[in-house]
Amino acid sequence: MSYYLGLSGGFSSPGEDLVHGLPEYFFHDAAACIIGDGSLLAAAEEERFNRIKKTTKFPINAIRACLTRAGIQPHEIKGVGHYFRRDLVDQSLGELYLDNAATPVRYSSDFIVNYIADYFGFDISQDRLYGIPHHASHAVSCFTRSGMESALVLVMDGRGEENSGTVYQASPKGIEMLAAYDLSKSLGNFYLSGCNLLGYRLGDEYKVMGLAPYGNPATFRDIFKNLYSLEAQGDYALIQPEIGDHVVAAPFFANGFTPRRKNEPFSQQHRDFAAALQAMLQEIVMHVLTHWQKVTGNTNLCFVGGVAQNSSLNGLILRSGLFREVFVHPASHDAGAAEGAALETARILGDTYSVQPRLKSASLGPSLGDASEIEHKLRLWRPLVKFHRPEDIVDATARLLASGAVVGWAHGSSEFGPRALGNRSIVADPRPAENKDRINAMVKKRESYRPFAPVVTAESAKEYFSLASTMANYDFMSFVVDVREEQRGVLGAVTHVDGTARVQIIERETNPRFHELVARFGQLTGIPVLLNTSFNNNAEPIVQTVEDALTCFLTTGIDYLVIDDFLVERDDDTVSSMENLILRFRLMTRLAKTRKVRAGGGFESACEIYSDYAMGDRAEISEDLFNLLDSVKDDHPLRSYSGAEGLTPQLRDELFQLWQRRFFTLLPE
Ligand SMILES: [Fe+2]
């Protein structure tokens, strides 16, 4: 079998960025995947391992996980593809070095060769290493997994090398570019620019999409109309500002708009803005698609790139009836481009593949381990938790859910892509509307307007949701659809304010265990639907390991934890038992002591803990805690840093809050 490795991400080492203050957009969404004879054997995002959302690091842990899952040795890799063309990457690196005189000049291929040699003991020759054009990477990944014989492929994102959007005609012979939209037309960047006015940053776009239904797009329609024009031949233009480089801001400032900062409340103005931004995106993309569908006559669509993560837009495409069938890749963001980079590298090196079956499952990452490994790990966490192995874990969980419990549910392999699809999920009864606030308060600590998504069995999907006649892959939660009017009152926790839901339809063959859970809940309650949200809190990516799942469980209000066949409950009080755990800093966590001038003169000390990367969290801490953290050594439990009377209640509380914010992890001895 011929194996290829695909990579996304940048080149920073695990413990240090290339330069201090490296921007969050510098080759983000690090990931790895391995294909074998065209099949996607393994795929994982680096963020799940290093616990940095949308990380720009080199994906060392993801490569290791993929090699393990695929069951191959590094030397069996025939070629490596990276998700951007090499000249663009090297130019970006070069500019970074010019701005940072202390950083030595390095080229992308040297980084990749050296990382693979250093971490995996394998010398990949430079002629087996390719930088694949970014949009081709996206397009090939999506088309190859669509199961379609031919398709119109639309790639839209923040940027590729020269383009922000590309239209292809795809067939088993390859992909042929039909049109490209240059960087000045970047809808990804435009939308992000709008998000900035609402206090959001890269990776938050879906929150603005969720806010949009609360607003009236008409309020700002006239201003938005001045920001773009629809042109002939499926073209469009975005009007660049005359002052500044924030593509959306100028006319809004000129009209007295008040931007929102992070954590501030939303005004109706902000909601209306989100609605108008979303409406504009939808209008332009439909304009593009309408034209190219007509020109090619192709009724199959593959939609990919960051913009294809916009599930409201995707739902509109289905309802438009433009296509007979639509496929959206589960990892439409840049992590998924790793797969296309591997496939294109295979093609360049002479390996081409016939039509592949449609991808039905995104469970392509590492598993939690076998039962004895999991049991061993759980034992270590006693007495913070107690656990047992019910005869029928699915039935036991369904009963807990039916009685109102919120359950952390982890089993099998983690999913590739931003959605939890039943292997790393928090699940709950979808009916009580108050479950939304409850879960937000106990776990997510997030904006209360944001909807939770439902998962429904394939057998009952049409009973609860209005599905368009256009066929679509509903496996990956990629489409917002209408909840049937008569069911909106029933599904109170998962129906959005506009009567829609971002539904996942689960088939028995795809994930038998999760399907069984939803079906059993249905037998108990009459509703074969569950609320399904990602298993994490607001400070971290989705949980990956048994330890991550336990950490999330113990630092939130989740009622029960299910790990494969084990049902886990809290036992001793977490905050007081915490002293028996060992503290391990995240690799990018830093402590700092600064001296500030006091208002009345003289100096005062300030102690801080922070994550040393773009968008990393930061907190002021007490001097006592600073001193404790400063003296932390490997393998010493927290109790060893205090006297016989133990940690003071203040220190415990402070430690617990920092644990919740994931500056460090706590592990059993
Ligand atoms: Fe992209």
XYZ file of C-alpha atoms and ligand atoms in Angstrom:
670
model
C 0.000 0.000 0.000
C 1.214 3.553 -0.723
C 0.956 5.906 2.225
C 1.028 9.679 2.133
C 1.130 12.187 4.948
C -0.789 15.460 4.671
C -0.028 18.430 6.902
C -1.657 21.714 7.871
C -0.235 24.294 10.243
C 2.848 26.355 10.873
C 6.337 25.654 12.092
C 6.546 26.637 15.744
C 7.920 24.096 18.192
C 5.687 22.746 21.006
C 7.143 25.034 23.680
C 7.943 28.204 21.759
C 6.509 30.164 18.846
C 8.707 31.156 15.887
C 8.600 34.718 17.135
C 7.036 36.256 20.190
C 3.523 37.460 19.399
C 3.122 35.269 16.319
C -0.296 36.178 14.868
C -3.128 33.668 15.262
C -3.615 33.569 11.491
C -0.023 32.512 10.718
C -0.745 29.050 9.235
C -3.460 27.987 11.660
C -5.555 24.823 12.079
C -2.534 22.522 12.306
C -3.448 18.936 11.519
C -2.138 15.696 10.049
C -3.704 12.902 8.079
C -2.556 9.701 6.408
C -4.033 8.267 3.265
C -3.363 4.713 2.122
C -4.233 3.846 -1.473
C -6.589 6.802 -1.505
C -8.476 5.915 1.690
C -8.414 8.340 4.580
C -6.917 6.136 7.300
C -6.318 8.689 10.045
C -6.793 12.407 10.625
C -6.419 14.582 13.694
C -6.002 18.212 14.628
C -3.020 19.289 16.677
C -5.225 21.437 18.934
C -6.678 18.299 20.498
C -3.231 17.385 21.808
C -1.531 20.669 22.631
C -4.857 22.126 23.814
C -4.435 25.419 21.913
C -7.490 26.245 19.799
C -6.753 26.599 16.071
C -3.082 26.171 16.851
C -0.348 27.436 14.524
C 2.211 24.887 15.785
C 3.795 22.180 13.664
C 1.480 19.147 14.091
C 3.911 16.795 15.835
C 1.337 15.140 18.088
C -1.174 14.805 15.277
C 1.412 13.070 13.056
C 2.242 10.663 15.873
C -1.438 9.905 16.462
C -2.048 9.309 12.748
C 0.935 6.956 12.417
C -0.335 4.962 15.394
C -3.876 4.782 14.100
C -2.785 3.836 10.584
C -0.430 1.251 12.104
C 2.550 2.258 9.995
C 6.146 3.331 10.536
C 7.415 6.753 9.409
C 9.692 5.264 6.739
C 6.639 3.786 5.002
C 5.480 7.309 4.095
C 6.036 7.787 0.373
C 5.421 11.519 0.261
C 4.431 14.507 2.383
C 2.139 17.348 1.307
C 1.706 20.681 3.094
C -1.443 22.754 2.592
C 0.026 25.881 0.947
C 2.310 26.414 -2.036
C 5.893 26.586 -0.900
C 6.723 30.039 -2.334
C 3.858 31.627 -0.388
C 4.926 29.915 2.833
C 8.567 30.872 2.404
C 7.674 34.451 1.616
C 5.541 34.610 4.768
C 8.383 33.144 6.812
C 10.830 35.568 5.196
C 8.699 38.562 6.144
C 8.462 37.258 9.678
C 12.237 37.123 9.920
C 12.669 40.593 8.441
C 10.442 41.953 11.185
C 12.213 39.987 13.910
C 15.933 40.420 13.637
C 16.768 37.888 16.349
C 15.046 35.001 14.548
C 17.249 32.970 12.165
C 16.073 32.557 8.561
C 14.630 29.122 7.808
C 12.655 27.684 4.908
C 9.466 25.659 5.214
C 10.909 22.504 3.676
C 13.828 22.581 6.137
C 11.380 22.838 9.010
C 9.331 19.891 7.813
C 12.358 17.707 7.057
C 13.933 18.534 10.423
C 10.796 18.027 12.505
C 10.158 14.644 10.903
C 13.784 13.642 11.438
C 13.924 14.903 15.029
C 10.620 13.530 16.240
C 10.173 10.436 14.089
C 13.733 9.462 13.166
C 12.955 9.485 9.479
C 14.793 11.418 6.752
C 12.246 12.404 4.149
C 14.020 13.624 1.041
C 13.118 17.072 -0.276
C 11.861 15.586 -3.563
C 9.133 13.720 -1.651
C 7.880 16.908 -0.040
C 5.375 19.194 -1.751
C 3.650 22.459 -0.968
C 0.238 22.026 -2.564
C -1.810 25.038 -3.726
C -4.185 25.781 -0.899
C -7.490 25.778 -2.747
C -6.563 22.663 -4.688
C -5.942 21.018 -1.299
C -9.406 22.014 -0.096
C -11.102 21.057 -3.362
C -9.491 17.633 -3.714
C -10.241 16.667 -0.108
C -13.900 17.536 -0.497
C -14.464 15.992 -3.922
C -12.586 12.781 -3.092
C -14.745 12.141 -0.019
C -18.019 13.155 -1.682
C -18.496 9.847 -3.476
C -19.632 11.873 -6.484
C -18.684 10.991 -10.078
C -18.389 14.660 -10.973
C -19.135 17.910 -9.212
C -18.924 21.649 -9.243
C -16.500 22.487 -6.421
C -16.563 25.854 -4.695
C -13.705 26.728 -2.340
C -14.126 29.878 -0.266
C -12.046 30.945 2.702
C -9.939 33.795 4.082
C -7.217 33.269 1.542
C -5.237 30.818 -0.521
C -2.070 31.974 -2.296
C -3.496 34.553 -4.718
C -7.190 33.793 -4.356
C -9.904 33.751 -1.746
C -12.376 31.763 -3.810
C -11.955 29.192 -6.564
C -14.464 27.340 -8.706
C -13.525 23.932 -10.116
C -15.116 21.279 -12.249
C -14.125 17.943 -10.749
C -14.167 14.453 -12.189
C -12.113 11.307 -11.552
C -9.647 12.703 -14.116
C -8.870 15.611 -11.822
C -9.964 19.128 -11.044
C -10.138 21.884 -13.617
C -10.205 25.489 -12.470
C -13.078 27.483 -13.948
C -12.732 30.769 -12.110
C -10.892 32.406 -9.284
C -11.778 35.310 -7.003
C -8.720 37.256 -5.914
C -7.750 38.310 -2.393
C -9.613 41.632 -2.638
C -12.816 39.568 -2.778
C -12.169 37.504 0.319
C -15.518 36.702 1.884
C -13.731 34.867 4.689
C -11.782 37.982 5.617
C -14.787 40.226 5.093
C -16.900 38.152 7.472
C -14.069 38.043 9.998
C -13.703 41.792 9.678
C -17.385 42.088 10.565
C -16.888 39.731 13.501
C -14.219 42.086 14.845
C -16.858 44.812 15.195
C -18.826 42.428 17.407
C -15.938 41.624 19.759
C -14.994 38.371 18.065
C -11.834 37.061 16.428
C -10.615 34.336 14.106
C -12.506 31.144 14.831
C -15.552 32.931 16.260
C -17.387 33.347 12.958
C -19.973 30.699 13.820
C -21.000 32.723 16.862
C -21.918 35.674 14.664
C -23.842 33.301 12.408
C -25.749 32.165 15.515
C -26.446 35.777 16.506
C -27.786 36.756 13.077
C -31.322 35.329 13.482
C -31.905 37.728 16.393
C -31.378 40.735 14.177
C -33.106 42.568 11.367
C -30.898 42.671 8.264
C -32.850 45.641 6.894
C -31.409 48.022 9.516
C -27.981 48.052 7.891
C -28.879 46.896 4.409
C -28.166 50.264 2.826
C -24.718 50.531 4.385
C -23.822 46.988 3.404
C -25.072 47.601 -0.130
C -22.282 50.171 -0.474
C -19.692 47.584 0.458
C -20.117 45.208 -2.465
C -21.466 44.850 -5.940
C -22.640 41.822 -7.865
C -21.117 41.631 -11.329
C -21.805 39.671 -14.495
C -20.432 36.141 -15.008
C -20.851 35.208 -11.345
C -18.333 37.831 -10.319
C -18.569 40.325 -7.472
C -16.494 43.094 -5.922
C -15.912 44.165 -2.346
C -15.392 47.894 -1.989
C -12.123 48.546 -0.193
C -12.093 51.398 2.350
C -10.349 54.638 1.510
C -9.088 55.030 5.062
C -7.654 52.179 7.143
C -7.595 48.545 6.192
C -10.554 47.194 8.146
C -12.808 46.337 5.241
C -16.104 46.652 7.081
C -15.562 49.299 9.736
C -15.356 52.665 7.951
C -18.994 53.264 6.957
C -20.207 51.993 10.315
C -18.000 54.360 12.259
C -19.160 57.119 9.943
C -22.750 56.291 10.938
C -22.240 56.215 14.688
C -22.126 52.445 15.111
C -20.753 51.335 18.493
C -18.614 48.229 18.175
C -18.848 45.628 20.882
C -15.813 44.482 22.818
C -15.328 40.931 24.068
C -17.600 40.085 27.021
C -19.715 43.220 26.648
C -23.479 42.778 26.208
C -25.024 42.794 22.740
C -27.236 45.667 21.687
C -29.974 45.343 19.072
C -27.620 47.266 16.789
C -25.102 44.417 17.087
C -27.752 41.802 16.341
C -28.926 43.731 13.299
C -25.348 44.061 12.132
C -24.820 40.291 12.397
C -28.017 39.693 10.441
C -26.950 42.059 7.657
C -23.449 40.564 7.504
C -24.867 37.057 7.199
C -27.382 38.199 4.578
C -24.634 39.757 2.499
C -22.513 36.600 2.615
C -25.486 34.521 1.552
C -26.420 36.832 -1.305
C -22.910 36.829 -2.782
C -22.345 33.080 -2.481
C -25.738 32.330 -4.036
C -24.890 34.731 -6.864
C -21.638 32.835 -7.512
C -23.257 29.402 -7.295
C -26.241 30.302 -9.461
C -23.936 31.389 -12.250
C -21.592 28.415 -12.154
C -24.354 25.885 -11.815
C -25.928 27.346 -14.934
C -22.662 27.434 -16.898
C -21.599 23.885 -16.045
C -25.036 22.320 -15.759
C -23.601 20.259 -12.908
C -26.164 19.453 -10.241
C -23.628 18.121 -7.719
C -21.917 20.602 -5.433
C -18.898 20.162 -3.193
C -18.530 23.182 -0.920
C -15.373 23.596 1.161
C -13.070 26.152 2.811
C -13.710 28.192 5.934
C -16.838 29.811 4.451
C -18.377 26.335 4.044
C -18.377 26.086 7.844
C -21.249 28.549 7.746
C -24.057 26.057 8.233
C -26.803 28.682 7.844
C -25.456 29.459 4.378
C -25.224 25.731 3.636
C -28.852 25.249 4.625
C -29.846 28.059 2.275
C -27.978 26.350 -0.586
C -30.061 23.221 0.018
C -33.324 25.147 0.144
C -32.476 27.053 -3.052
C -32.959 23.850 -5.040
C -30.010 24.770 -7.279
C -28.447 21.342 -6.828
C -29.568 17.750 -6.738
C -26.921 16.924 -4.136
C -24.508 18.843 -1.882
C -21.495 17.536 0.025
C -19.698 19.496 2.728
C -16.453 18.082 4.142
C -16.464 17.538 7.945
C -13.209 19.506 8.172
C -13.902 22.323 5.716
C -11.554 24.616 7.566
C -7.803 24.509 7.003
C -7.249 21.310 8.993
C -9.098 19.459 6.247
C -6.768 20.853 3.578
C -4.111 18.505 4.987
C -5.990 15.650 3.390
C -6.091 17.279 -0.049
C -2.372 18.023 0.259
C -1.718 14.306 0.788
C -3.939 13.317 -2.142
C -2.318 15.822 -4.482
C 1.159 14.697 -3.429
C 0.143 11.126 -4.246
C -1.003 12.239 -7.681
C 2.245 14.096 -8.363
C 4.215 10.992 -7.374
C 2.177 8.824 -9.702
C -0.563 7.386 -7.476
C -4.070 8.166 -8.678
C -7.239 6.647 -7.348
C -10.659 5.747 -8.662
C -13.838 7.187 -7.148
C -13.820 6.701 -3.382
C -16.904 5.899 -1.332
C -18.601 8.823 0.376
C -17.123 9.663 3.761
C -19.750 8.861 6.379
C -17.738 9.004 9.583
C -15.315 11.626 10.832
C -14.069 9.324 13.635
C -10.526 9.303 12.329
C -8.470 10.224 15.391
C -6.992 8.285 18.303
C -9.161 6.102 20.506
C -9.395 6.277 24.298
C -7.610 2.950 24.760
C -8.989 -0.503 25.541
C -11.148 -1.281 28.564
C -8.287 -2.312 30.844
C -6.314 0.846 30.016
C -9.332 3.031 30.692
C -10.103 1.237 33.944
C -6.495 1.615 35.062
C -6.614 5.358 34.376
C -9.928 5.792 36.155
C -8.611 4.022 39.258
C -5.833 6.590 39.510
C -8.411 9.375 39.861
C -10.021 7.891 42.960
C -11.246 9.253 45.349
C -12.179 12.270 43.236
C -14.381 9.972 41.194
C -16.063 6.617 41.605
C -17.032 4.440 38.684
C -18.606 1.185 37.697
C -19.325 -0.757 34.564
C -23.079 -1.187 34.080
C -24.265 -4.259 32.230
C -25.643 -2.064 29.452
C -23.940 1.330 29.444
C -26.082 2.667 26.595
C -29.287 1.816 28.425
C -27.958 3.220 31.707
C -26.983 6.481 29.977
C -30.301 6.784 28.148
C -32.114 6.431 31.484
C -29.973 9.134 33.077
C -30.649 11.448 30.137
C -34.376 10.761 30.318
C -34.323 11.692 33.991
C -32.780 15.060 33.129
C -29.040 14.460 33.580
C -26.384 16.187 31.479
C -23.798 13.594 30.476
C -20.240 13.833 29.159
C -20.035 11.021 26.624
C -16.671 9.847 25.287
C -16.068 6.682 23.358
C -14.022 5.392 20.450
C -12.004 7.600 18.118
C -12.153 11.374 18.216
C -13.689 13.223 15.300
C -11.791 15.138 12.612
C -13.214 18.640 12.239
C -14.744 21.170 14.598
C -17.882 19.215 15.497
C -18.441 16.639 18.204
C -20.503 13.966 16.490
C -21.075 11.505 19.277
C -17.612 10.351 20.303
C -16.605 13.407 22.334
C -19.984 14.985 23.123
C -21.998 16.432 25.949
C -25.518 15.101 25.589
C -28.804 16.031 27.238
C -32.583 16.028 26.860
C -33.387 18.316 23.874
C -36.848 19.199 25.142
C -36.709 21.604 28.111
C -35.837 25.076 26.818
C -34.144 25.752 30.147
C -31.536 23.077 29.340
C -29.900 25.679 27.138
C -29.248 28.027 30.050
C -28.466 25.123 32.338
C -25.706 23.732 30.122
C -24.374 27.190 29.411
C -24.118 27.838 33.133
C -22.669 24.462 34.109
C -20.200 23.901 31.282
C -19.890 26.344 28.518
C -20.017 29.719 30.260
C -20.783 31.073 26.846
C -23.124 33.618 25.322
C -26.675 32.628 26.143
C -28.009 33.368 22.644
C -26.060 30.560 21.023
C -28.149 27.532 20.140
C -27.289 23.919 20.876
C -27.531 21.373 18.115
C -29.693 18.261 17.931
C -28.803 14.750 16.785
C -31.654 12.604 15.483
C -31.813 9.019 14.250
C -32.013 8.675 10.468
C -35.281 6.765 10.862
C -37.012 9.720 12.554
C -35.280 12.723 10.998
C -38.161 13.734 8.737
C -40.640 13.606 11.580
C -38.815 16.428 13.349
C -37.014 18.398 10.651
C -38.017 19.792 7.248
C -35.361 18.502 4.909
C -35.039 20.086 1.478
C -35.391 17.899 -1.601
C -31.708 18.528 -2.341
C -29.775 15.579 -0.927
C -27.021 16.353 1.539
C -24.627 14.678 3.943
C -26.183 15.438 7.300
C -23.609 13.290 9.114
C -21.386 16.190 10.143
C -23.750 18.898 11.420
C -22.988 21.070 8.398
C -26.508 22.289 7.552
C -29.032 24.441 9.356
C -32.547 23.207 8.581
C -36.055 24.106 9.719
C -37.458 22.312 12.720
C -40.997 21.219 11.797
C -43.365 23.809 13.121
C -45.269 21.356 15.304
C -42.000 20.144 16.871
C -40.498 23.520 17.730
C -42.231 23.627 21.071
C -41.182 20.039 21.743
C -37.490 20.559 20.960
C -37.128 23.644 23.130
C -33.411 23.308 23.923
C -32.248 22.824 20.331
C -34.594 25.019 18.292
C -33.076 28.387 17.448
C -35.035 31.630 17.695
C -35.885 31.438 13.972
C -37.200 27.868 14.211
C -34.056 26.264 12.792
C -31.497 23.754 14.032
C -28.016 22.624 12.954
C -28.962 19.001 12.794
C -26.836 15.854 12.773
C -28.600 12.813 11.377
C -27.104 9.616 12.723
C -27.254 6.304 10.891
C -26.855 2.973 12.636
C -24.026 1.840 10.323
C -21.998 5.027 10.869
C -21.854 4.994 14.657
C -23.905 2.085 16.071
C -23.318 2.969 19.701
C -24.310 6.624 19.409
C -27.261 5.726 17.218
C -28.324 3.251 19.877
C -28.098 5.919 22.577
C -30.364 8.305 20.659
C -32.772 5.487 19.802
C -32.970 4.236 23.424
C -33.632 7.764 24.623
C -36.413 7.780 22.045
C -37.884 4.547 23.424
C -37.929 6.016 26.921
C -39.287 9.450 26.038
C -40.925 9.131 22.628
C -38.334 11.574 21.177
C -35.375 9.980 19.325
C -33.426 13.241 19.490
C -30.644 14.408 21.814
C -28.988 17.719 22.448
C -25.389 17.196 21.273
C -22.704 19.749 22.012
C -18.943 19.468 21.988
C -17.308 17.976 25.080
C -15.211 20.902 26.344
C -15.547 24.074 28.314
C -15.005 27.543 26.861
C -11.257 27.537 27.634
C -10.208 24.525 25.594
C -10.576 22.516 22.382
C -12.730 19.364 22.421
C -11.460 16.708 24.858
C -9.200 14.052 23.414
C -8.058 11.698 26.153
C -9.467 10.067 29.288
C -7.595 12.705 31.314
C -9.101 15.557 29.277
C -12.583 14.116 29.755
C -12.086 13.750 33.518
C -10.674 17.270 33.740
C -13.676 18.726 31.930
C -16.059 16.662 34.069
C -14.435 17.688 37.368
C -14.171 21.385 36.549
C -17.736 21.841 35.275
C -21.183 20.932 36.515
C -21.734 17.973 34.163
C -23.788 15.389 36.091
C -22.248 12.136 34.850
C -19.337 11.045 32.719
C -19.408 8.024 30.438
C -16.084 6.778 29.115
C -16.616 3.844 26.817
C -18.269 1.232 29.079
C -17.665 3.021 32.372
C -20.075 5.282 34.213
C -18.171 7.848 36.273
C -19.502 10.013 39.114
C -17.943 12.561 41.449
C -16.980 11.144 44.813
C -14.944 13.301 47.201
C -15.255 17.057 46.904
C -13.084 18.083 43.966
C -11.667 21.289 45.407
C -10.517 19.680 48.663
C -9.233 16.466 47.017
C -7.320 18.418 44.426
C -4.305 18.514 46.771
C -3.452 14.943 45.869
C -2.979 15.787 42.219
C 0.241 16.724 40.445
C 0.344 20.015 38.586
C 1.714 20.069 35.055
C 1.973 23.351 33.211
C 0.934 23.558 29.595
C 4.033 24.055 27.458
C 3.099 27.640 26.578
C 2.097 28.721 30.093
C 4.272 31.399 31.653
C 4.516 33.080 35.037
C 5.477 36.720 35.313
C 6.109 39.149 38.114
C 6.030 42.797 37.192
C 6.473 45.959 39.185
C 4.077 48.781 38.514
C 4.284 52.382 39.684
C 1.687 52.960 42.370
C -0.625 55.967 41.987
C 0.732 57.585 45.172
C 4.373 56.815 44.287
C 6.618 53.793 44.840
C 6.163 50.356 43.307
C 3.766 47.489 43.729
C 4.184 43.934 42.504
C 1.774 42.230 40.176
C 1.852 38.488 39.610
C 0.459 36.926 36.457
C -0.021 33.608 34.759
C -0.589 33.606 31.011
C -0.605 31.515 27.847
C 2.157 32.807 25.609
C 0.440 32.745 22.215
C -1.926 34.967 20.256
C -5.349 35.025 21.926
C -3.910 33.187 24.951
C -5.611 33.759 28.298
C -4.049 35.827 31.096
C -4.891 36.136 34.800
C -3.607 38.098 37.757
C -2.824 35.818 40.712
C -1.931 36.263 44.381
C 1.695 36.394 45.442
C 1.171 33.234 47.520
C -0.047 31.353 44.501
C 2.745 32.759 42.370
C 5.285 31.449 44.861
C 3.609 28.055 44.939
C 3.483 27.785 41.154
C 7.034 29.044 40.852
C 8.226 26.160 43.009
C 6.271 23.395 41.245
C 8.294 20.302 40.474
C 7.354 17.279 38.426
C 5.705 14.464 40.341
C 5.086 16.367 43.574
C 1.393 16.519 44.543
C -0.027 19.917 45.437
C -0.160 19.023 49.147
C 3.635 18.897 49.238
C 3.781 22.680 48.699
C 1.882 23.452 51.881
C 2.332 22.885 55.576
C 0.706 20.095 57.569
C -2.591 22.020 57.587
C -2.814 21.861 53.778
C -3.513 24.582 51.238
C -5.498 27.562 52.449
C -9.085 27.828 51.137
C -8.049 30.919 49.138
C -5.216 29.072 47.432
C -7.456 26.132 46.657
C -10.086 28.380 45.100
C -7.523 30.223 43.067
C -5.963 26.976 41.875
C -9.353 25.568 40.945
C -10.221 28.633 38.870
C -6.917 28.467 37.003
C -7.468 24.756 36.419
C -10.865 25.621 34.923
C -9.128 28.075 32.627
C -6.625 25.334 31.641
C -3.388 27.171 32.390
C -2.209 23.825 33.678
C -3.519 20.361 34.048
C -3.808 18.339 37.237
C -3.096 14.636 37.109
C -3.176 11.821 39.661
C 0.075 10.543 41.182
Fe -8.397 27.593 3.675
